[in-house]
PDB file of C-alpha atoms in Angstrom:
ATOM      1  CA  UNK A  19       0.000   0.000   0.000  1.00 80.00           C
ATOM      2  CA  UNK A  20       1.506   3.316  -1.085  1.00 83.00           C
ATOM      3  CA  UNK A  21      -0.173   6.393   0.334  1.00 81.00           C
ATOM      4  CA  UNK A  22      -0.254  10.005  -0.906  1.00 82.00           C
ATOM      5  CA  UNK A  23       1.151   9.225  -4.350  1.00 83.00           C
ATOM      6  CA  UNK A  24       0.492  12.833  -5.412  1.00 84.00           C
ATOM      7  CA  UNK A  25       3.219  14.004  -2.991  1.00 87.00           C
ATOM      8  CA  UNK A  26       5.998  12.187  -4.859  1.00 87.00           C
ATOM      9  CA  UNK A  27       8.473  14.179  -6.932  1.00 89.00           C
ATOM     10  CA  UNK A  28       8.731  13.546 -10.678  1.00 88.00           C
ATOM     11  CA  UNK A  29      11.967  11.626 -10.079  1.00 92.00           C
ATOM     12  CA  UNK A  30      10.327   9.425  -7.437  1.00 90.00           C
ATOM     13  CA  UNK A  31       7.380   8.755  -9.782  1.00 87.00           C
ATOM     14  CA  UNK A  32       9.779   7.623 -12.537  1.00 89.00           C
ATOM     15  CA  UNK A  33      11.586   5.316 -10.124  1.00 90.00           C
ATOM     16  CA  UNK A  34       8.356   3.840  -8.822  1.00 88.00           C
ATOM     17  CA  UNK A  35       7.000   3.373 -12.350  1.00 87.00           C
ATOM     18  CA  UNK A  36      10.140   1.449 -13.332  1.00 88.00           C
ATOM     19  CA  UNK A  37      10.026  -0.704 -10.214  1.00 86.00           C
ATOM     20  CA  UNK A  38       6.344  -1.551 -10.694  1.00 85.00           C
ATOM     21  CA  UNK A  39       6.837  -2.375 -14.392  1.00 84.00           C
ATOM     22  CA  UNK A  40       9.718  -4.700 -13.499  1.00 83.00           C
ATOM     23  CA  UNK A  41       7.732  -6.277 -10.669  1.00 81.00           C
ATOM     24  CA  UNK A  42       4.769  -6.927 -12.974  1.00 77.00           C
ATOM     25  CA  UNK A  43       7.042  -9.043 -15.213  1.00 78.00           C
ATOM     26  CA  UNK A  44       8.576 -11.149 -12.452  1.00 81.00           C
ATOM     27  CA  UNK A  45       6.096 -11.487  -9.589  1.00 78.00           C
ATOM     28  CA  UNK A  46       2.434 -11.468  -8.689  1.00 73.00           C
ATOM     29  CA  UNK A  47       2.896  -8.520  -6.357  1.00 76.00           C
ATOM     30  CA  UNK A  48      -0.278  -6.504  -5.837  1.00 79.00           C
ATOM     31  CA  UNK A  49       0.026  -2.826  -5.042  1.00 82.00           C
ATOM     32  CA  UNK A  50      -2.623  -0.310  -4.065  1.00 83.00           C
ATOM     33  CA  UNK A  51      -2.094   3.435  -3.943  1.00 84.00           C
ATOM     34  CA  UNK A  52      -3.896   6.467  -2.596  1.00 82.00           C
ATOM     35  CA  UNK A  53      -3.745   9.915  -4.166  1.00 81.00           C
ATOM     36  CA  UNK A  54      -5.595  13.187  -4.401  1.00 78.00           C
ATOM     37  CA  UNK A  55      -7.364  13.208  -7.762  1.00 76.00           C
ATOM     38  CA  UNK A  56      -7.169  17.003  -7.914  1.00 75.00           C
ATOM     39  CA  UNK A  57      -3.363  16.857  -7.706  1.00 77.00           C
ATOM     40  CA  UNK A  58      -2.760  14.380 -10.573  1.00 77.00           C
ATOM     41  CA  UNK A  59       0.033  15.472 -12.928  1.00 82.00           C
ATOM     42  CA  UNK A  60       1.118  14.090 -16.317  1.00 81.00           C
ATOM     43  CA  UNK A  61       3.854  11.919 -14.766  1.00 80.00           C
ATOM     44  CA  UNK A  62       1.343  10.440 -12.327  1.00 82.00           C
ATOM     45  CA  UNK A  63      -1.039   9.632 -15.175  1.00 83.00           C
ATOM     46  CA  UNK A  64       1.576   7.358 -16.751  1.00 80.00           C
ATOM     47  CA  UNK A  65       2.109   5.618 -13.418  1.00 83.00           C
ATOM     48  CA  UNK A  66      -1.624   5.225 -12.804  1.00 83.00           C
ATOM     49  CA  UNK A  67      -1.982   3.370 -16.119  1.00 83.00           C
ATOM     50  CA  UNK A  68      -0.252   0.433 -14.406  1.00 83.00           C
ATOM     51  CA  UNK A  69      -3.261  -0.048 -12.159  1.00 83.00           C
ATOM     52  CA  UNK A  70      -6.284  -1.873 -13.607  1.00 81.00           C
ATOM     53  CA  UNK A  71      -8.915   0.066 -11.670  1.00 81.00           C
ATOM     54  CA  UNK A  72      -9.654   2.847  -9.258  1.00 80.00           C
ATOM     55  CA  UNK A  73     -12.019   3.266  -6.366  1.00 81.00           C
ATOM     56  CA  UNK A  74     -13.000   6.815  -5.577  1.00 79.00           C
ATOM     57  CA  UNK A  75     -13.584   7.489  -1.894  1.00 77.00           C
ATOM     58  CA  UNK A  76     -15.708  10.573  -1.247  1.00 79.00           C
ATOM     59  CA  UNK A  77     -14.610  13.058   1.408  1.00 79.00           C
ATOM     60  CA  UNK A  78     -15.646  12.214   4.963  1.00 82.00           C
ATOM     61  CA  UNK A  79     -17.948  15.262   5.040  1.00 76.00           C
ATOM     62  CA  UNK A  80     -20.101  13.541   2.376  1.00 79.00           C
ATOM     63  CA  UNK A  81     -20.587  10.418   4.473  1.00 82.00           C
ATOM     64  CA  UNK A  82     -20.380  11.658   8.038  1.00 80.00           C
ATOM     65  CA  UNK A  83     -22.341   8.622   9.238  1.00 85.00           C
ATOM     66  CA  UNK A  84     -19.011   6.756   8.939  1.00 91.00           C
ATOM     67  CA  UNK A  85     -17.721   8.812  11.869  1.00 92.00           C
ATOM     68  CA  UNK A  86     -19.898   6.585  14.125  1.00 92.00           C
ATOM     69  CA  UNK A  87     -17.853   3.578  13.036  1.00 93.00           C
ATOM     70  CA  UNK A  88     -14.469   5.253  12.587  1.00 94.00           C
ATOM     71  CA  UNK A  89     -14.294   6.750  16.091  1.00 94.00           C
ATOM     72  CA  UNK A  90     -14.553   3.434  18.008  1.00 93.00           C
ATOM     73  CA  UNK A  91     -12.244   1.775  15.470  1.00 92.00           C
ATOM     74  CA  UNK A  92      -9.590   4.492  15.815  1.00 93.00           C
ATOM     75  CA  UNK A  93      -9.932   4.598  19.605  1.00 93.00           C
ATOM     76  CA  UNK A  94      -9.427   0.825  19.712  1.00 90.00           C
ATOM     77  CA  UNK A  95      -6.192   1.279  17.811  1.00 89.00           C
ATOM     78  CA  UNK A  96      -5.035   4.298  19.809  1.00 90.00           C
ATOM     79  CA  UNK A  97      -5.862   3.135  23.328  1.00 86.00           C
ATOM     80  CA  UNK A  98      -4.880  -0.062  25.015  1.00 75.00           C
ATOM     81  CA  UNK A  99      -7.641  -2.656  25.033  1.00 71.00           C
ATOM     82  CA  UNK A 100     -10.387  -0.132  24.251  1.00 71.00           C
ATOM     83  CA  UNK A 101      -9.956   1.723  27.536  1.00 87.00           C
ATOM     84  CA  UNK A 102     -11.102   5.002  25.961  1.00 91.00           C
ATOM     85  CA  UNK A 103     -14.600   5.466  24.569  1.00 92.00           C
ATOM     86  CA  UNK A 104     -16.482   8.441  23.159  1.00 94.00           C
ATOM     87  CA  UNK A 105     -19.383  10.022  25.030  1.00 94.00           C
ATOM     88  CA  UNK A 106     -22.564  10.792  23.051  1.00 94.00           C
ATOM     89  CA  UNK A 107     -21.977  14.554  23.485  1.00 91.00           C
ATOM     90  CA  UNK A 108     -18.417  14.319  22.105  1.00 93.00           C
ATOM     91  CA  UNK A 109     -19.676  12.150  19.243  1.00 93.00           C
ATOM     92  CA  UNK A 110     -22.201  14.870  18.338  1.00 90.00           C
ATOM     93  CA  UNK A 111     -19.375  17.393  18.007  1.00 89.00           C
ATOM     94  CA  UNK A 112     -17.369  14.966  15.887  1.00 92.00           C
ATOM     95  CA  UNK A 113     -20.374  14.368  13.635  1.00 89.00           C
ATOM     96  CA  UNK A 114     -20.909  18.119  13.110  1.00 85.00           C
ATOM     97  CA  UNK A 115     -17.336  18.799  12.030  1.00 85.00           C
ATOM     98  CA  UNK A 116     -16.702  18.905   8.250  1.00 82.00           C
ATOM     99  CA  UNK A 117     -13.332  17.081   8.403  1.00 84.00           C
ATOM    100  CA  UNK A 118     -11.541  18.804   5.518  1.00 79.00           C
ATOM    101  CA  UNK A 119      -8.565  16.519   6.223  1.00 81.00           C
ATOM    102  CA  UNK A 120     -10.828  13.456   6.032  1.00 86.00           C
ATOM    103  CA  UNK A 121     -10.155  10.349   8.134  1.00 89.00           C
ATOM    104  CA  UNK A 122      -6.500  11.355   8.655  1.00 88.00           C
ATOM    105  CA  UNK A 123      -7.657  14.529  10.415  1.00 90.00           C
ATOM    106  CA  UNK A 124     -10.110  12.544  12.569  1.00 94.00           C
ATOM    107  CA  UNK A 125      -7.307  10.105  13.479  1.00 94.00           C
ATOM    108  CA  UNK A 126      -5.029  13.017  14.410  1.00 94.00           C
ATOM    109  CA  UNK A 127      -7.704  14.678  16.571  1.00 94.00           C
ATOM    110  CA  UNK A 128      -8.406  11.419  18.425  1.00 95.00           C
ATOM    111  CA  UNK A 129      -4.682  10.763  18.854  1.00 95.00           C
ATOM    112  CA  UNK A 130      -4.355  14.160  20.582  1.00 93.00           C
ATOM    113  CA  UNK A 131      -7.215  13.266  22.910  1.00 94.00           C
ATOM    114  CA  UNK A 132      -5.864   9.808  23.785  1.00 93.00           C
ATOM    115  CA  UNK A 133      -2.476  11.313  24.661  1.00 91.00           C
ATOM    116  CA  UNK A 134      -4.217  13.287  27.413  1.00 88.00           C
ATOM    117  CA  UNK A 135      -6.999  10.852  28.373  1.00 85.00           C
ATOM    118  CA  UNK A 136      -5.797   7.292  28.743  1.00 83.00           C
ATOM    119  CA  UNK A 137      -8.985   5.779  30.193  1.00 87.00           C
ATOM    120  CA  UNK A 138     -12.679   6.570  30.395  1.00 89.00           C
ATOM    121  CA  UNK A 139     -15.037   8.490  28.163  1.00 93.00           C
ATOM    122  CA  UNK A 140     -13.995  11.316  25.906  1.00 94.00           C
ATOM    123  CA  UNK A 141     -16.022  14.392  26.825  1.00 93.00           C
ATOM    124  CA  UNK A 142     -16.578  17.420  24.569  1.00 91.00           C
ATOM    125  CA  UNK A 143     -14.021  19.459  26.513  1.00 90.00           C
ATOM    126  CA  UNK A 144     -11.382  16.786  25.737  1.00 93.00           C
ATOM    127  CA  UNK A 145     -11.682  17.420  22.004  1.00 93.00           C
ATOM    128  CA  UNK A 146      -9.279  19.791  20.249  1.00 91.00           C
ATOM    129  CA  UNK A 147     -10.684  23.243  19.362  1.00 85.00           C
ATOM    130  CA  UNK A 148     -10.975  22.333  15.668  1.00 84.00           C
ATOM    131  CA  UNK A 149     -13.720  19.848  16.627  1.00 87.00           C
ATOM    132  CA  UNK A 150     -15.813  22.659  18.103  1.00 84.00           C
ATOM    133  CA  UNK A 151     -16.316  24.331  14.727  1.00 80.00           C
ATOM    134  CA  UNK A 152     -18.455  23.790  11.675  1.00 77.00           C
ATOM    135  CA  UNK A 153     -16.762  26.399   9.495  1.00 69.00           C
ATOM    136  CA  UNK A 154     -17.678  26.454   5.833  1.00 68.00           C
ATOM    137  CA  UNK A 155     -14.140  27.429   4.812  1.00 72.00           C
ATOM    138  CA  UNK A 156     -10.577  26.552   5.664  1.00 72.00           C
ATOM    139  CA  UNK A 157      -9.217  28.987   8.218  1.00 77.00           C
ATOM    140  CA  UNK A 158      -5.858  30.704   7.879  1.00 82.00           C
ATOM    141  CA  UNK A 159      -3.232  29.834  10.499  1.00 83.00           C
ATOM    142  CA  UNK A 160      -3.909  33.104  12.332  1.00 90.00           C
ATOM    143  CA  UNK A 161      -7.676  32.495  12.281  1.00 88.00           C
ATOM    144  CA  UNK A 162      -7.114  28.962  13.603  1.00 85.00           C
ATOM    145  CA  UNK A 163      -5.091  30.348  16.510  1.00 90.00           C
ATOM    146  CA  UNK A 164      -7.856  32.861  17.288  1.00 93.00           C
ATOM    147  CA  UNK A 165     -10.541  30.164  17.010  1.00 90.00           C
ATOM    148  CA  UNK A 166      -8.594  27.866  19.344  1.00 89.00           C
ATOM    149  CA  UNK A 167      -8.182  30.678  21.886  1.00 93.00           C
ATOM    150  CA  UNK A 168     -11.900  31.478  21.779  1.00 94.00           C
ATOM    151  CA  UNK A 169     -12.885  27.815  22.196  1.00 92.00           C
ATOM    152  CA  UNK A 170     -10.463  27.380  25.104  1.00 91.00           C
ATOM    153  CA  UNK A 171     -11.701  30.570  26.761  1.00 94.00           C
ATOM    154  CA  UNK A 172     -15.321  29.427  26.360  1.00 93.00           C
ATOM    155  CA  UNK A 173     -14.413  26.092  27.960  1.00 89.00           C
ATOM    156  CA  UNK A 174     -12.537  27.839  30.769  1.00 92.00           C
ATOM    157  CA  UNK A 175     -15.504  30.160  31.398  1.00 93.00           C
ATOM    158  CA  UNK A 176     -18.144  27.420  31.342  1.00 90.00           C
ATOM    159  CA  UNK A 177     -19.553  28.606  28.014  1.00 90.00           C
ATOM    160  CA  UNK A 178     -20.145  32.188  29.201  1.00 94.00           C
ATOM    161  CA  UNK A 179     -19.384  34.331  26.148  1.00 95.00           C
ATOM    162  CA  UNK A 180     -19.139  37.629  28.012  1.00 95.00           C
ATOM    163  CA  UNK A 181     -16.581  36.295  30.505  1.00 96.00           C
ATOM    164  CA  UNK A 182     -14.702  34.538  27.674  1.00 96.00           C
ATOM    165  CA  UNK A 183     -14.529  37.808  25.722  1.00 96.00           C
ATOM    166  CA  UNK A 184     -13.302  39.670  28.788  1.00 96.00           C
ATOM    167  CA  UNK A 185     -10.615  37.011  29.440  1.00 96.00           C
ATOM    168  CA  UNK A 186      -9.423  37.372  25.840  1.00 96.00           C
ATOM    169  CA  UNK A 187      -9.473  41.160  25.937  1.00 96.00           C
ATOM    170  CA  UNK A 188     -12.061  41.459  23.173  1.00 96.00           C
ATOM    171  CA  UNK A 189     -15.454  43.091  23.093  1.00 96.00           C
ATOM    172  CA  UNK A 190     -18.696  41.163  23.458  1.00 94.00           C
ATOM    173  CA  UNK A 191     -19.660  42.076  19.888  1.00 96.00           C
ATOM    174  CA  UNK A 192     -16.338  40.758  18.568  1.00 96.00           C
ATOM    175  CA  UNK A 193     -16.597  37.385  20.294  1.00 95.00           C
ATOM    176  CA  UNK A 194     -20.176  36.923  19.044  1.00 95.00           C
ATOM    177  CA  UNK A 195     -19.059  37.838  15.510  1.00 95.00           C
ATOM    178  CA  UNK A 196     -16.074  35.463  15.649  1.00 94.00           C
ATOM    179  CA  UNK A 197     -18.194  32.623  17.049  1.00 93.00           C
ATOM    180  CA  UNK A 198     -20.563  33.031  14.112  1.00 91.00           C
ATOM    181  CA  UNK A 199     -17.758  33.516  11.556  1.00 90.00           C
ATOM    182  CA  UNK A 200     -15.752  30.474  12.699  1.00 89.00           C
ATOM    183  CA  UNK A 201     -18.835  28.303  13.245  1.00 87.00           C
ATOM    184  CA  UNK A 202     -17.949  27.596  16.860  1.00 90.00           C
ATOM    185  CA  UNK A 203     -20.464  25.307  18.555  1.00 83.00           C
ATOM    186  CA  UNK A 204     -21.327  26.768  21.960  1.00 76.00           C
ATOM    187  CA  UNK A 205     -23.437  25.915  24.937  1.00 62.00           C
ATOM    188  CA  UNK A 206     -26.340  28.196  25.783  1.00 52.00           C
ATOM    189  CA  UNK A 207     -24.601  29.971  28.699  1.00 49.00           C
ATOM    190  CA  UNK A 208     -24.061  33.751  28.415  1.00 52.00           C
TER     191      UNK A 208
END
């Protein structure tokens, strides 16, 4: 299994193409690859001709019901003997997220959680700030930092937006605007 084929350099693609052509002549080796269809270049096209078929996997946001199955599967892999489970409230947050990084992003988020929580149920406050948003666009690095600070302040202040704004040194109007802009999921407090 070769992952992220689209990240290979042209030289690496040529080397892999040669190796796979040689392998096809001498062995029954079966190889599967993953790649981003939007990033296919001419040199990749020649390599992809060596594969008899393709299976297109839609982004996770188009089949979010799979999150119900992926979370326990990933947690079983990440925690020893299934000692970490996901609470219904945390699962709701995970289901709302758009997962622009697909299953790899979900894996990464759960890995962060399991590093801090080794046993018991994952609660919403255990999830990284990115899981608290349902943004319709990819945020810039600076926006992500601001979003994370707002989410953490909301958690620290028990969901009270006015106290969270005060702790961050921003106005009430600004925090409400940013919550809406970043798609931050909040509790009903303040």
